[in-house]
Tab-separated table of C-alpha atoms in Angstrom:
chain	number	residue	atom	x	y	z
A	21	UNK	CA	0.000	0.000	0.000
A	22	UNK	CA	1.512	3.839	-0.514
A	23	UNK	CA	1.340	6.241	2.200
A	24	UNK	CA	2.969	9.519	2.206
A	25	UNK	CA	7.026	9.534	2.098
A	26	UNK	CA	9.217	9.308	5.867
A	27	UNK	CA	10.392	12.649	6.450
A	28	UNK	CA	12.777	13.220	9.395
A	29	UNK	CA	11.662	15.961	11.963
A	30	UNK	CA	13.397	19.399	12.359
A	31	UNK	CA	15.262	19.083	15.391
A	32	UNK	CA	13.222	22.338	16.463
A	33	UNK	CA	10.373	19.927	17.154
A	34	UNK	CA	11.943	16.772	18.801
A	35	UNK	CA	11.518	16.094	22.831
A	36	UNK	CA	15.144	15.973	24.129
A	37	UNK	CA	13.635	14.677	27.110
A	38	UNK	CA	11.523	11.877	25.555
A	39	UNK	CA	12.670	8.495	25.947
A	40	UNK	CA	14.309	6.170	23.221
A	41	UNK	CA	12.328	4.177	21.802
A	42	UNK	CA	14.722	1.956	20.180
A	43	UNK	CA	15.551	1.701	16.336
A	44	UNK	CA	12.778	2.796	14.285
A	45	UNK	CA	12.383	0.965	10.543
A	46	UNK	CA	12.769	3.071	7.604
A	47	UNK	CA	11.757	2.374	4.559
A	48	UNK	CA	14.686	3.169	1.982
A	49	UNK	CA	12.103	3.361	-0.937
A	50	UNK	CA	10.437	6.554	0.263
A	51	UNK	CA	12.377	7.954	3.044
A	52	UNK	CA	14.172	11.481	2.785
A	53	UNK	CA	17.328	13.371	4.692
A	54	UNK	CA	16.490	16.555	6.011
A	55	UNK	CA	18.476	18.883	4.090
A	56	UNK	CA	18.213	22.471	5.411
A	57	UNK	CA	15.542	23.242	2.777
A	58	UNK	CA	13.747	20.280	4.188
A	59	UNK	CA	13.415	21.348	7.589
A	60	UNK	CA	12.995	25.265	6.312
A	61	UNK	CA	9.378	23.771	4.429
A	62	UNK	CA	8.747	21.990	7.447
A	63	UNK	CA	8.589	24.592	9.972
A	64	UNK	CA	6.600	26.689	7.099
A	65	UNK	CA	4.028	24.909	7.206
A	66	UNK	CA	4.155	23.952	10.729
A	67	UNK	CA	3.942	27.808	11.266
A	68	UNK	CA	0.716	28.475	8.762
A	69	UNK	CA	-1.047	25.571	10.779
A	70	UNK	CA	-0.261	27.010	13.901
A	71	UNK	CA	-1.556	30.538	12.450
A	72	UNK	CA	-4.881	28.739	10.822
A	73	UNK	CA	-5.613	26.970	14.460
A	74	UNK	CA	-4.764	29.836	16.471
A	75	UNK	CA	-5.194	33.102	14.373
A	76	UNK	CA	-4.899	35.919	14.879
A	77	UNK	CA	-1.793	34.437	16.960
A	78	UNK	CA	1.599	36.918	17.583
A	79	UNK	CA	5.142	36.417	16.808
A	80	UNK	CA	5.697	35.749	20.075
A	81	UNK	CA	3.170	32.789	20.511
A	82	UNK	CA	4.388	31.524	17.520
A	83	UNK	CA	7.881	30.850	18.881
A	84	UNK	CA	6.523	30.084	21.756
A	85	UNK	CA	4.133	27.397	20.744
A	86	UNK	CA	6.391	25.878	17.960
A	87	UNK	CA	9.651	26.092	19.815
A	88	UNK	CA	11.366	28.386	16.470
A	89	UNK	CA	13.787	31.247	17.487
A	90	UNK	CA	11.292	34.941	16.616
A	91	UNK	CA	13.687	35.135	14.075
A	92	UNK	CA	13.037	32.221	12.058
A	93	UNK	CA	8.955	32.891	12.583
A	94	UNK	CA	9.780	36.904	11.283
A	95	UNK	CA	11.110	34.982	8.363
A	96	UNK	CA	8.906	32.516	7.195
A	97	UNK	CA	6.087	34.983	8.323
A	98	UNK	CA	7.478	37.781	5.217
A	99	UNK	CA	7.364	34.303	2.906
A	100	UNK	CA	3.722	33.351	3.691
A	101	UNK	CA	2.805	37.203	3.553
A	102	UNK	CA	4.416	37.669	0.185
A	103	UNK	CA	2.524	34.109	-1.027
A	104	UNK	CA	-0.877	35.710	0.407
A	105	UNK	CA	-1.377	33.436	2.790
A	106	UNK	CA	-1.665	35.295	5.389
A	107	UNK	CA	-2.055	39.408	6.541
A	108	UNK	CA	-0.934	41.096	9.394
A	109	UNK	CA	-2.581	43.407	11.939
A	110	UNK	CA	-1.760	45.406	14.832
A	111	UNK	CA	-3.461	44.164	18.335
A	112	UNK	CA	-5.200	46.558	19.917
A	113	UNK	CA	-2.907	48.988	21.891
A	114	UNK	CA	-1.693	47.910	25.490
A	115	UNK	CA	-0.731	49.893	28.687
A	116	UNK	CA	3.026	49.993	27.893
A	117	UNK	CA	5.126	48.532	25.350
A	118	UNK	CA	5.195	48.306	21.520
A	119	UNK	CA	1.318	46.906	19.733
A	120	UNK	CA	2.364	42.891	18.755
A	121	UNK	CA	1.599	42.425	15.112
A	122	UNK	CA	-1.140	39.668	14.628
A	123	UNK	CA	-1.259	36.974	11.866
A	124	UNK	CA	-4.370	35.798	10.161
A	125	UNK	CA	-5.275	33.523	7.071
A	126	UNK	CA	-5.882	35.714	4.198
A	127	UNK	CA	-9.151	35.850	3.883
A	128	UNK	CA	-8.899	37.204	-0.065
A	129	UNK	CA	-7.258	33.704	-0.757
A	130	UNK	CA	-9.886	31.194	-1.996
A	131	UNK	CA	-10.435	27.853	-3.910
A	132	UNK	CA	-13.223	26.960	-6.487
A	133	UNK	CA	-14.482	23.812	-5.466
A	134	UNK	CA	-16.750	20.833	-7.325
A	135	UNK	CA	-18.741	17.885	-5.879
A	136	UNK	CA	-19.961	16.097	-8.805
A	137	UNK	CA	-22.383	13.463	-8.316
A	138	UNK	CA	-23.720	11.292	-10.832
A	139	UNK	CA	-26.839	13.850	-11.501
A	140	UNK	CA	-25.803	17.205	-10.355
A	141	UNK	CA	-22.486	19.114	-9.517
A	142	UNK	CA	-22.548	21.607	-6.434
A	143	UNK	CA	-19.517	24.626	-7.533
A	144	UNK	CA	-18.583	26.888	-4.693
A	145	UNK	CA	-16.219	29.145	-3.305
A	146	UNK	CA	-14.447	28.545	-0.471
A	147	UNK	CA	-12.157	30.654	1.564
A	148	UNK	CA	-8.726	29.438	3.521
A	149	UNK	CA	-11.444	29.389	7.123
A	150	UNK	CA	-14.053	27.043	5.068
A	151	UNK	CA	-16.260	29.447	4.927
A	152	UNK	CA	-18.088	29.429	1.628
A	153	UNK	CA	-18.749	32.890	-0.346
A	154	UNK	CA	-20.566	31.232	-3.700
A	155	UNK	CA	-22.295	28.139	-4.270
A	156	UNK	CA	-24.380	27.029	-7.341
A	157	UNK	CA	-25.868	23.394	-8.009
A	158	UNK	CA	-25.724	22.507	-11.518
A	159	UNK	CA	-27.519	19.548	-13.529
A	160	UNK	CA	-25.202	17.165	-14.827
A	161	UNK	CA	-25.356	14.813	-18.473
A	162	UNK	CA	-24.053	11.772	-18.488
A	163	UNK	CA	-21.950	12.453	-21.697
A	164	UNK	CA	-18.519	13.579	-20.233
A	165	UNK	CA	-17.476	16.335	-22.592
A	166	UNK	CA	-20.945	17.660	-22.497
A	167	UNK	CA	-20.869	17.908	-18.420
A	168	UNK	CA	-17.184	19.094	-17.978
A	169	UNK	CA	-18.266	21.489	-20.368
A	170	UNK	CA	-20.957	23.020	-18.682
A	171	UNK	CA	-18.973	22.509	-15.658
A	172	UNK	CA	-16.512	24.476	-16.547
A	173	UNK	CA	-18.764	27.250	-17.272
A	174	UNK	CA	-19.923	27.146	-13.886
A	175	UNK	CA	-16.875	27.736	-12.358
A	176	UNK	CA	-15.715	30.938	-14.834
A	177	UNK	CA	-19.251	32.400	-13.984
A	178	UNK	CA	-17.861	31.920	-9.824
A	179	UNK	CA	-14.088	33.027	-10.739
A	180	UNK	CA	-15.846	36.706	-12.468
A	181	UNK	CA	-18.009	36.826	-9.628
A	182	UNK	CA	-14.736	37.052	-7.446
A	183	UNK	CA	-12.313	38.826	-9.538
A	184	UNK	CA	-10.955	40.734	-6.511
A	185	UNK	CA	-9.548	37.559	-4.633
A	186	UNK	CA	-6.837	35.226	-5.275
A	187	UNK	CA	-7.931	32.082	-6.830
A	188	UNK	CA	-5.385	29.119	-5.370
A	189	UNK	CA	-6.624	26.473	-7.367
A	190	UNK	CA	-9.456	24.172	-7.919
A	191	UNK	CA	-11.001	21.143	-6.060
A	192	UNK	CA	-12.763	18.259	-7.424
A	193	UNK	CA	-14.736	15.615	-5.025
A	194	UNK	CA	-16.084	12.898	-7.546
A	195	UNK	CA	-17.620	9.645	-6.837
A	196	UNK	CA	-15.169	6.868	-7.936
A	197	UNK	CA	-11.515	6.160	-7.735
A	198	UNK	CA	-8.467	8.675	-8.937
A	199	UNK	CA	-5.241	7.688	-9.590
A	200	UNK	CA	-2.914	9.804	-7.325
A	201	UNK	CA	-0.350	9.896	-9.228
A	202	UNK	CA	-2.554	10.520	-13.019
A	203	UNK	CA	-4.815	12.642	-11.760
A	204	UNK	CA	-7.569	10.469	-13.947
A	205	UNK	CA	-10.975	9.427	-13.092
A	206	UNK	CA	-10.286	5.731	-13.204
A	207	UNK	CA	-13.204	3.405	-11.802
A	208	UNK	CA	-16.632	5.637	-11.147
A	209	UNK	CA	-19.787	2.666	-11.788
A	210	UNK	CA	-22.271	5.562	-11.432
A	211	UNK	CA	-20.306	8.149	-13.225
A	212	UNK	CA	-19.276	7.420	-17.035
A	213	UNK	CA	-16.546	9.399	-16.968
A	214	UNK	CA	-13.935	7.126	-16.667
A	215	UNK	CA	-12.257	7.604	-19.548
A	216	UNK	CA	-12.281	10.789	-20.326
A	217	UNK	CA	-9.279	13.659	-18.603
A	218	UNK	CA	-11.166	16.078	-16.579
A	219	UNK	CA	-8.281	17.528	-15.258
A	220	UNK	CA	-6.708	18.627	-18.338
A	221	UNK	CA	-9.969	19.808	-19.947
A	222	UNK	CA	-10.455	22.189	-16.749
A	223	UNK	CA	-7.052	23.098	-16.577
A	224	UNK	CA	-7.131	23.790	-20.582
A	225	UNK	CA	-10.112	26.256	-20.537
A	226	UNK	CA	-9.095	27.460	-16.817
A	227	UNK	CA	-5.380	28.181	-16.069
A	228	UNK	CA	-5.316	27.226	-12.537
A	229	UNK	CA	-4.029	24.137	-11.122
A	230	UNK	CA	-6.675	20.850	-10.603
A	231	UNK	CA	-6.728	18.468	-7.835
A	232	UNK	CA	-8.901	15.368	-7.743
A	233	UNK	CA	-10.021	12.305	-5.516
A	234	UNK	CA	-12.549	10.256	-4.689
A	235	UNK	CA	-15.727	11.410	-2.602
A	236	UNK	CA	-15.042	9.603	0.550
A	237	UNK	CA	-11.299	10.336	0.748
A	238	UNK	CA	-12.342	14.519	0.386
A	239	UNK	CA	-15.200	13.780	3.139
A	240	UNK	CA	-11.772	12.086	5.168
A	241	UNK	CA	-9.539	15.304	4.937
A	242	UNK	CA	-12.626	17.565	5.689
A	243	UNK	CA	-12.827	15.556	9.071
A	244	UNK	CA	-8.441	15.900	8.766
A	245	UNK	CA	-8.276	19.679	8.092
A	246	UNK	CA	-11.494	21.466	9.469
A	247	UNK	CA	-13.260	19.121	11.788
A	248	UNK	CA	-12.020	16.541	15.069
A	249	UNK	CA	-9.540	13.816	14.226
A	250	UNK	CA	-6.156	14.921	15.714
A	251	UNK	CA	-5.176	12.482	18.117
A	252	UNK	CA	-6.949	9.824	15.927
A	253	UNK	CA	-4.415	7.960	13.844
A	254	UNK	CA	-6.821	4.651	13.042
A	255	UNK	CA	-10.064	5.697	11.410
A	256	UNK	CA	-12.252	4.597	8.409
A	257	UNK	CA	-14.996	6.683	6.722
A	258	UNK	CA	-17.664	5.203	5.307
A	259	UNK	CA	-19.671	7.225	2.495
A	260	UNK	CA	-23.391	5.751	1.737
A	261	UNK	CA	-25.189	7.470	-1.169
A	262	UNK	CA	-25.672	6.185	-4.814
A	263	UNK	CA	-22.923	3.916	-4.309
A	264	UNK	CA	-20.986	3.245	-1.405
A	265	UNK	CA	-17.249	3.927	-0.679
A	266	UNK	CA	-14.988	3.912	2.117
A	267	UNK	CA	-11.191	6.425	3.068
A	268	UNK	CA	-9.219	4.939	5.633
A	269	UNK	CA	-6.896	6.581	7.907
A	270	UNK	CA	-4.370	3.851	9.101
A	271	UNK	CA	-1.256	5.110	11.634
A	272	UNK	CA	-1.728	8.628	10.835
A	273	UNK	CA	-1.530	8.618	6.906
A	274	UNK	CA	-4.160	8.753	4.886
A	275	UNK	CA	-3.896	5.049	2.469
A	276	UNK	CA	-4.721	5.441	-1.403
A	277	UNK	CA	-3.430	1.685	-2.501
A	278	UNK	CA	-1.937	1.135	-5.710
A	279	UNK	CA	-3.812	3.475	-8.470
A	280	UNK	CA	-5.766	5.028	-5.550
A	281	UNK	CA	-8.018	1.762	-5.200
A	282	UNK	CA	-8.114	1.186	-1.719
A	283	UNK	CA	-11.142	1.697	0.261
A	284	UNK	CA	-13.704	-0.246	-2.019
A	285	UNK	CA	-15.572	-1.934	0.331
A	286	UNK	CA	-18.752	-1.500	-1.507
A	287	UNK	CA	-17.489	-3.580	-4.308
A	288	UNK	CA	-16.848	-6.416	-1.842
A	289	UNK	CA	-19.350	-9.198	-2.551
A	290	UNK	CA	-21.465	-10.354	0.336
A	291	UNK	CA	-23.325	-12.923	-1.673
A	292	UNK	CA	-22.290	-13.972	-5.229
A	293	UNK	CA	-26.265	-14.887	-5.989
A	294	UNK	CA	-27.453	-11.395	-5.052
A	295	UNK	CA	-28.435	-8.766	-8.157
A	296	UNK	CA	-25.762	-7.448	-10.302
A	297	UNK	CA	-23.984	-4.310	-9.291
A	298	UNK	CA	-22.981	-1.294	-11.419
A	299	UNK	CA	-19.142	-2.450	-11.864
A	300	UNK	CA	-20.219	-5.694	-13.209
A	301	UNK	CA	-20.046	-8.167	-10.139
A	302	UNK	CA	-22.798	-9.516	-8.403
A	303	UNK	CA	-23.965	-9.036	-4.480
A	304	UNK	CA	-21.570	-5.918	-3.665
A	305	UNK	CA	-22.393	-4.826	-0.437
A	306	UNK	CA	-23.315	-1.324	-2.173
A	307	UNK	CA	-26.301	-3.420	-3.978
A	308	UNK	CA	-27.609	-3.809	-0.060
A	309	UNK	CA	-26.409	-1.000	1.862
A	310	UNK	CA	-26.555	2.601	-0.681
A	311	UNK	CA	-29.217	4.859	-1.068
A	312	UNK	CA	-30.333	3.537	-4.473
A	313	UNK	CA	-30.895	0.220	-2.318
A	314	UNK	CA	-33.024	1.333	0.187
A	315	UNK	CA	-35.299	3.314	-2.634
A	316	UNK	CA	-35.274	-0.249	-4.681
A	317	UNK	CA	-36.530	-1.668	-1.603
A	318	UNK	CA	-39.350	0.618	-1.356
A	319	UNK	CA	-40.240	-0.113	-5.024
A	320	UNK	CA	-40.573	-3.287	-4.697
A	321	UNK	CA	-43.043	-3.498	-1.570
A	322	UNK	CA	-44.593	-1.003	-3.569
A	323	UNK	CA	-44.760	-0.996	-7.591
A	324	UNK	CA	-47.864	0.885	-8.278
A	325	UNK	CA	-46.601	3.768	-6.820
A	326	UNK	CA	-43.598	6.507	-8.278
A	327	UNK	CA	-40.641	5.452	-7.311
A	328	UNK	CA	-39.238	8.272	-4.573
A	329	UNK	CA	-35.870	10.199	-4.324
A	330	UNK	CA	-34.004	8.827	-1.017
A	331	UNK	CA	-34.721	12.378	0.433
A	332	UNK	CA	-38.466	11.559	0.038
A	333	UNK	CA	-38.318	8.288	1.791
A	334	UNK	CA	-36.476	9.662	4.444
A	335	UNK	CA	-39.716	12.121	4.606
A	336	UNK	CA	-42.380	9.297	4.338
A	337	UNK	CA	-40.425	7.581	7.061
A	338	UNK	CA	-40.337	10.633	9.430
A	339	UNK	CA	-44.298	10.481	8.677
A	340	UNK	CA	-44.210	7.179	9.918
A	341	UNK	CA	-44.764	4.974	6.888
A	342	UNK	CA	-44.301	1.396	7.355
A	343	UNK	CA	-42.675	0.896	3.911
A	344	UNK	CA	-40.511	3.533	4.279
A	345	UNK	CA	-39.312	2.633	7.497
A	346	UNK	CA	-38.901	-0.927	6.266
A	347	UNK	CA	-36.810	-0.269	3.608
A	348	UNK	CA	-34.393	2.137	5.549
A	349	UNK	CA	-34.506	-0.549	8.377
A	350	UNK	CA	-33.221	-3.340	5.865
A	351	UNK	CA	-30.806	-0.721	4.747
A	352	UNK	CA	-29.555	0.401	8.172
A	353	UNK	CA	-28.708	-3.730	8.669
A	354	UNK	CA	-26.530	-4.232	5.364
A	355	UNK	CA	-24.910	-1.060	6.287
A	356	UNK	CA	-24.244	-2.778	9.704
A	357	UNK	CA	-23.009	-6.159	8.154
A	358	UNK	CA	-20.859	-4.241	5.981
A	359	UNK	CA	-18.872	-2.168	8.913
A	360	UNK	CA	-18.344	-6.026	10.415
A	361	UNK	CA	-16.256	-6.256	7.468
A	362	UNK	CA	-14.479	-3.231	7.761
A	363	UNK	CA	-13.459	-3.542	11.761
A	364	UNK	CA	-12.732	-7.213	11.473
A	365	UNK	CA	-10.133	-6.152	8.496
A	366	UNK	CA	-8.735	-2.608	9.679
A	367	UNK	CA	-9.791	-2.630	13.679
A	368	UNK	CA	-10.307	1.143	13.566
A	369	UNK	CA	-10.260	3.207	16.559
A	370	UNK	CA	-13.026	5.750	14.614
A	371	UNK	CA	-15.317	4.631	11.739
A	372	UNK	CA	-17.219	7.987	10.468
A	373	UNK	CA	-20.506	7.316	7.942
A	374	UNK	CA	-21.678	10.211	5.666
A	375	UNK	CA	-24.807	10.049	3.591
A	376	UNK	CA	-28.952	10.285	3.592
A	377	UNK	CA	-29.720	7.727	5.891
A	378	UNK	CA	-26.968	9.854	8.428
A	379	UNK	CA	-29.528	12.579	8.902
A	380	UNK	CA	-32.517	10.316	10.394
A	381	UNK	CA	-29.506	8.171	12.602
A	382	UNK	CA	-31.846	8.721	16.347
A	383	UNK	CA	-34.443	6.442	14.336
A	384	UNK	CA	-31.364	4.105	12.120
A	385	UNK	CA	-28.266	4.368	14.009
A	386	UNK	CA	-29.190	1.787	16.460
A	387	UNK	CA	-29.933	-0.842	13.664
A	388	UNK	CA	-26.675	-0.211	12.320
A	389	UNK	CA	-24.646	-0.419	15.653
A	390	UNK	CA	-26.901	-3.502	16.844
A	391	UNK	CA	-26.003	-5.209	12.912
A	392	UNK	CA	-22.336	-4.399	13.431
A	393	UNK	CA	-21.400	-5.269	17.164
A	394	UNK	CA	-22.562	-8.955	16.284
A	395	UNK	CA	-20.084	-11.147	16.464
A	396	UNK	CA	-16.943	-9.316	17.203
A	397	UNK	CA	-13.745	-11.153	17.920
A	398	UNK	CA	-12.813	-9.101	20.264
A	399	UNK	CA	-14.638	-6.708	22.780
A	400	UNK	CA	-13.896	-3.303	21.571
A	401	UNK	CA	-16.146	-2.127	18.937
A	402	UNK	CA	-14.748	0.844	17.244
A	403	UNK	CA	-16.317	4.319	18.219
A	404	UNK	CA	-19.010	4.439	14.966
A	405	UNK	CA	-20.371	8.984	14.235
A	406	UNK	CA	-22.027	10.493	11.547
A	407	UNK	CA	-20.724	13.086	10.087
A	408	UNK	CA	-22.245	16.921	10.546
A	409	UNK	CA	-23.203	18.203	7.012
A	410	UNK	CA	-22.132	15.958	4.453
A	411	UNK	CA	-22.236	18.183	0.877
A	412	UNK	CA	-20.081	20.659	2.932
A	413	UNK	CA	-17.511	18.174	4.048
A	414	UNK	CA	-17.226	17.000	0.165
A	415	UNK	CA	-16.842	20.502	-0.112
A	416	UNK	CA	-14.400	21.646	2.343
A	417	UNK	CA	-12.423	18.095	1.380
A	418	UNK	CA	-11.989	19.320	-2.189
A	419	UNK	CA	-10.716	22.466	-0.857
A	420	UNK	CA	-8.197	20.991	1.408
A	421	UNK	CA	-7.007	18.430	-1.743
A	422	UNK	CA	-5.668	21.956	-3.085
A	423	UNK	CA	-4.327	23.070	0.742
A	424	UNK	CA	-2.487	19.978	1.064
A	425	UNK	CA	-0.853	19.360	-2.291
A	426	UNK	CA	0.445	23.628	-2.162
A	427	UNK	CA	2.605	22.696	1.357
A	428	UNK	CA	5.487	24.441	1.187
A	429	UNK	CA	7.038	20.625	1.255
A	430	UNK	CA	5.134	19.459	-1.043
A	431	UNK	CA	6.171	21.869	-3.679
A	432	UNK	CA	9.839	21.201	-2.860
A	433	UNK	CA	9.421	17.845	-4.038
A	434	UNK	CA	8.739	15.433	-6.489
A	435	UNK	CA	4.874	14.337	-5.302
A	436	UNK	CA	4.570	10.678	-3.457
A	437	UNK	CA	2.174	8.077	-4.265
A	438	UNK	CA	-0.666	9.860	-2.622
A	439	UNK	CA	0.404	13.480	-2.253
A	440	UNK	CA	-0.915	13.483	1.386
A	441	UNK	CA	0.942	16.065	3.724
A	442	UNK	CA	-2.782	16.687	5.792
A	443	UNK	CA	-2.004	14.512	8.461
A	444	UNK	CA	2.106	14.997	8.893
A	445	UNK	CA	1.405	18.807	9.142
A	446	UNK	CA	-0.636	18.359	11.884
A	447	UNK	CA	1.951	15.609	13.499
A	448	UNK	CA	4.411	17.835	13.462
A	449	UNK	CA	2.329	20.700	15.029
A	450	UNK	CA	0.810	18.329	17.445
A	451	UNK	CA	4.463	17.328	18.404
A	452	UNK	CA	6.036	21.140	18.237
A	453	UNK	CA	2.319	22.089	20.645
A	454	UNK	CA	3.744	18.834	22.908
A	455	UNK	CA	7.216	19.931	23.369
């Protein structure tokens, strides 16, 4: 499996006083020395985390916090300012003494960002904070030229709405599988997109940089960049809608696979007679356990009627009716079975879900945890949450696939498998906020 590459800490942020641990295994294949412009891109970006968690935040607690001599903070503090990253302001004045100068995110730095589902695209514009100044949904065609297209034209109509910020790049959150490394849309059963390059079509008719991944993994460094996972380091998220996809978090470092494949629990087969799925196999658990399931259910205890959206049986179930709340039920317990799979295999210390059924989980949540806590071979069950809003955290996650892949590290060197520097920022600030 690829994680992100072994980079030795700046000696800045190592306890002196913590005890050996013994000889630590490096693997040759992706580890790097810390040459001095190493560590310099290191403590950059250890420096705009600390100012994004703590702004506005002074010099002072800066070099405090992270343990860096004022000196180096003035410095890389002129290099974010002249990258517009972040602005300065004078605290308000004190009793004695010279006003400390206060760093902020720039809040005139922003990111157009795309969650394309298989029928619609939501385009926004989202600032360094999260906070979103634009959004727009827009209808989606199958035909991939045709929808790129008009997706394209989206996002110039947000770019001239905004002329006055700085654009950093652009976001996509897709659902189906992106090759890390290509950049390409490369397995996406309810998307036919597949084989067409949205990146270089954007990029062609845009000139701003394109970053891509799949829907669950953007929904993962959401949760990673804007929402409650430090201190996790084992955690799985679990995206139900039209299909059904997983991201998993495993020692810190966000795990892609080879070609970005990993995390495809849906297309695991729970039973080989079951129907056919979209990729071709038969009896994936997303058959049982997505959105689309839970409305086929419906449909088939009742044909005579229109077949609903999932929002609208979520609304006949809140009304209380019985087929409705049958159908979720059954698709509350194959989402249960399924997460079996996934703690027996990975033994997460977190496992998030995102989706429709998320927002009615007082009434479903308990069939799922009941479903999933049978037979468990060992005690623990794994902490299972919903996430809070899950078309923002696509979202935000696109936004932060632009974040993370800009690191001052990142641009410093050739890009690893997966490109991930989310979670080893916030290591390293964890460990500079430790020591």
């Amino acid at each position: 499996m690829y994680y992100s590459r072994i980079v030795l800490k700046p000696m800045a942020l190592i306890n002196t006083n913590r005890r050996t641990q013994g000889i630590r295994r490096i693997d040759l294949a992706y580890a790097e020395l810390a040459t001095s412009e190493v560590v310099r891109d290191i403590n950059r970006d250890v420096v705009l985390e600390l100012i994004r968690t703590k702004q506005p935040v002074s010099r002072a607690d800066l070099s405090r916090i992270s343990g860096l001599q004022p000196s180096t903070i003035s410095s890389i503090a002129e290099q974010l300012i002249d990258e517009k990253w972040i602005t300065e302001s004078a605290a308000a004045r004190r009793p004695r003494g010279r006003r400390p100068t206060l760093f902020s995110l720039n809040p005139d730095m922003v990111i157009i960002v795309a969650d394309i589902r298989p029928n619609q695209a939501i385009v926004a514009v989202v600032d360094l904070n999260g906070r979103f100044l634009t959004r727009e949904i827009l209808p989606l065609v199958s035909e991939p030229e045709r929808g790129v297209s008009n997706l394209i034209a989206c996002m110039k109509r947000m770019r001239s709405l905004h002329e006055d910020k700085s654009i950093e790049g652009i976001g996509l959150s897709l659902p189906g599988r992106v090759d890390p490394l290509k950049q390409q849309l490369i397995l996406s059963p309810n998307l036919p997109w597949s084989n067409y390059d949205i990146k270089r079509a954007i990029e062609k008719a845009i000139p701003l940089h394109v970053e891509m991944d799949n829907d669950a993994n953007a929904c993962m460094l959401s949760e990673l960049w804007f929402g409650r996972m430090d201190g996790i380091r084992d955690a799985v998220l679990v995206a139900i809608r039209e299909g059904v996809g997983a991201a998993i978090l495993a020692n810190g470092q966000l795990v892609t696979g080879r070609a970005g494949l990993a995390g495809e629990f849906g297309h695991i087969s729970l039973d080989p007679s079951g129907p056919q799925c979209a990729c071709g196999r038969f009896g994936c658990w997303e058959v049982y356990a997505s959105s689309r399931a839970a409305v086929d259910y419906y449909a088939e205890m009742h044909p005579t009627k229109a077949r609903p959206t999932i929002l609208e049986l979520l609304s006949f179930a809140e009304d209380n009716d019985p087929g409705a709340v049958a159908a979720l039920s059954r698709q509350a317990s194959y989402v249960g079975k399924g997460l079996r799979m996934i703690i027996t295999a990975l033994s997460p210390e977190v496992i998030l879900l995102t989706g429709e059924l998320t927002t009615s989980w007082g009434r479903f949540g308990p069939l799922v945890l009941a479903e999933a806590s049978e037979s468990m071979l060992a005690a623990n069950m794994p902490r299972i949450e919903v996430t809070a809003d899950v078309e923002l955290a696509r979202l935000r996650g696109a936004a932060a696939l632009v974040l993370q892949r800009h690191s001052g590290y990142n641009r410093s060197k050739p890009q690893s498998p997966n490109g991930n520097s989310i979670r080893r920022r916030k290591d390293r600030v964890a460990t500079a906020a430790r020591d």
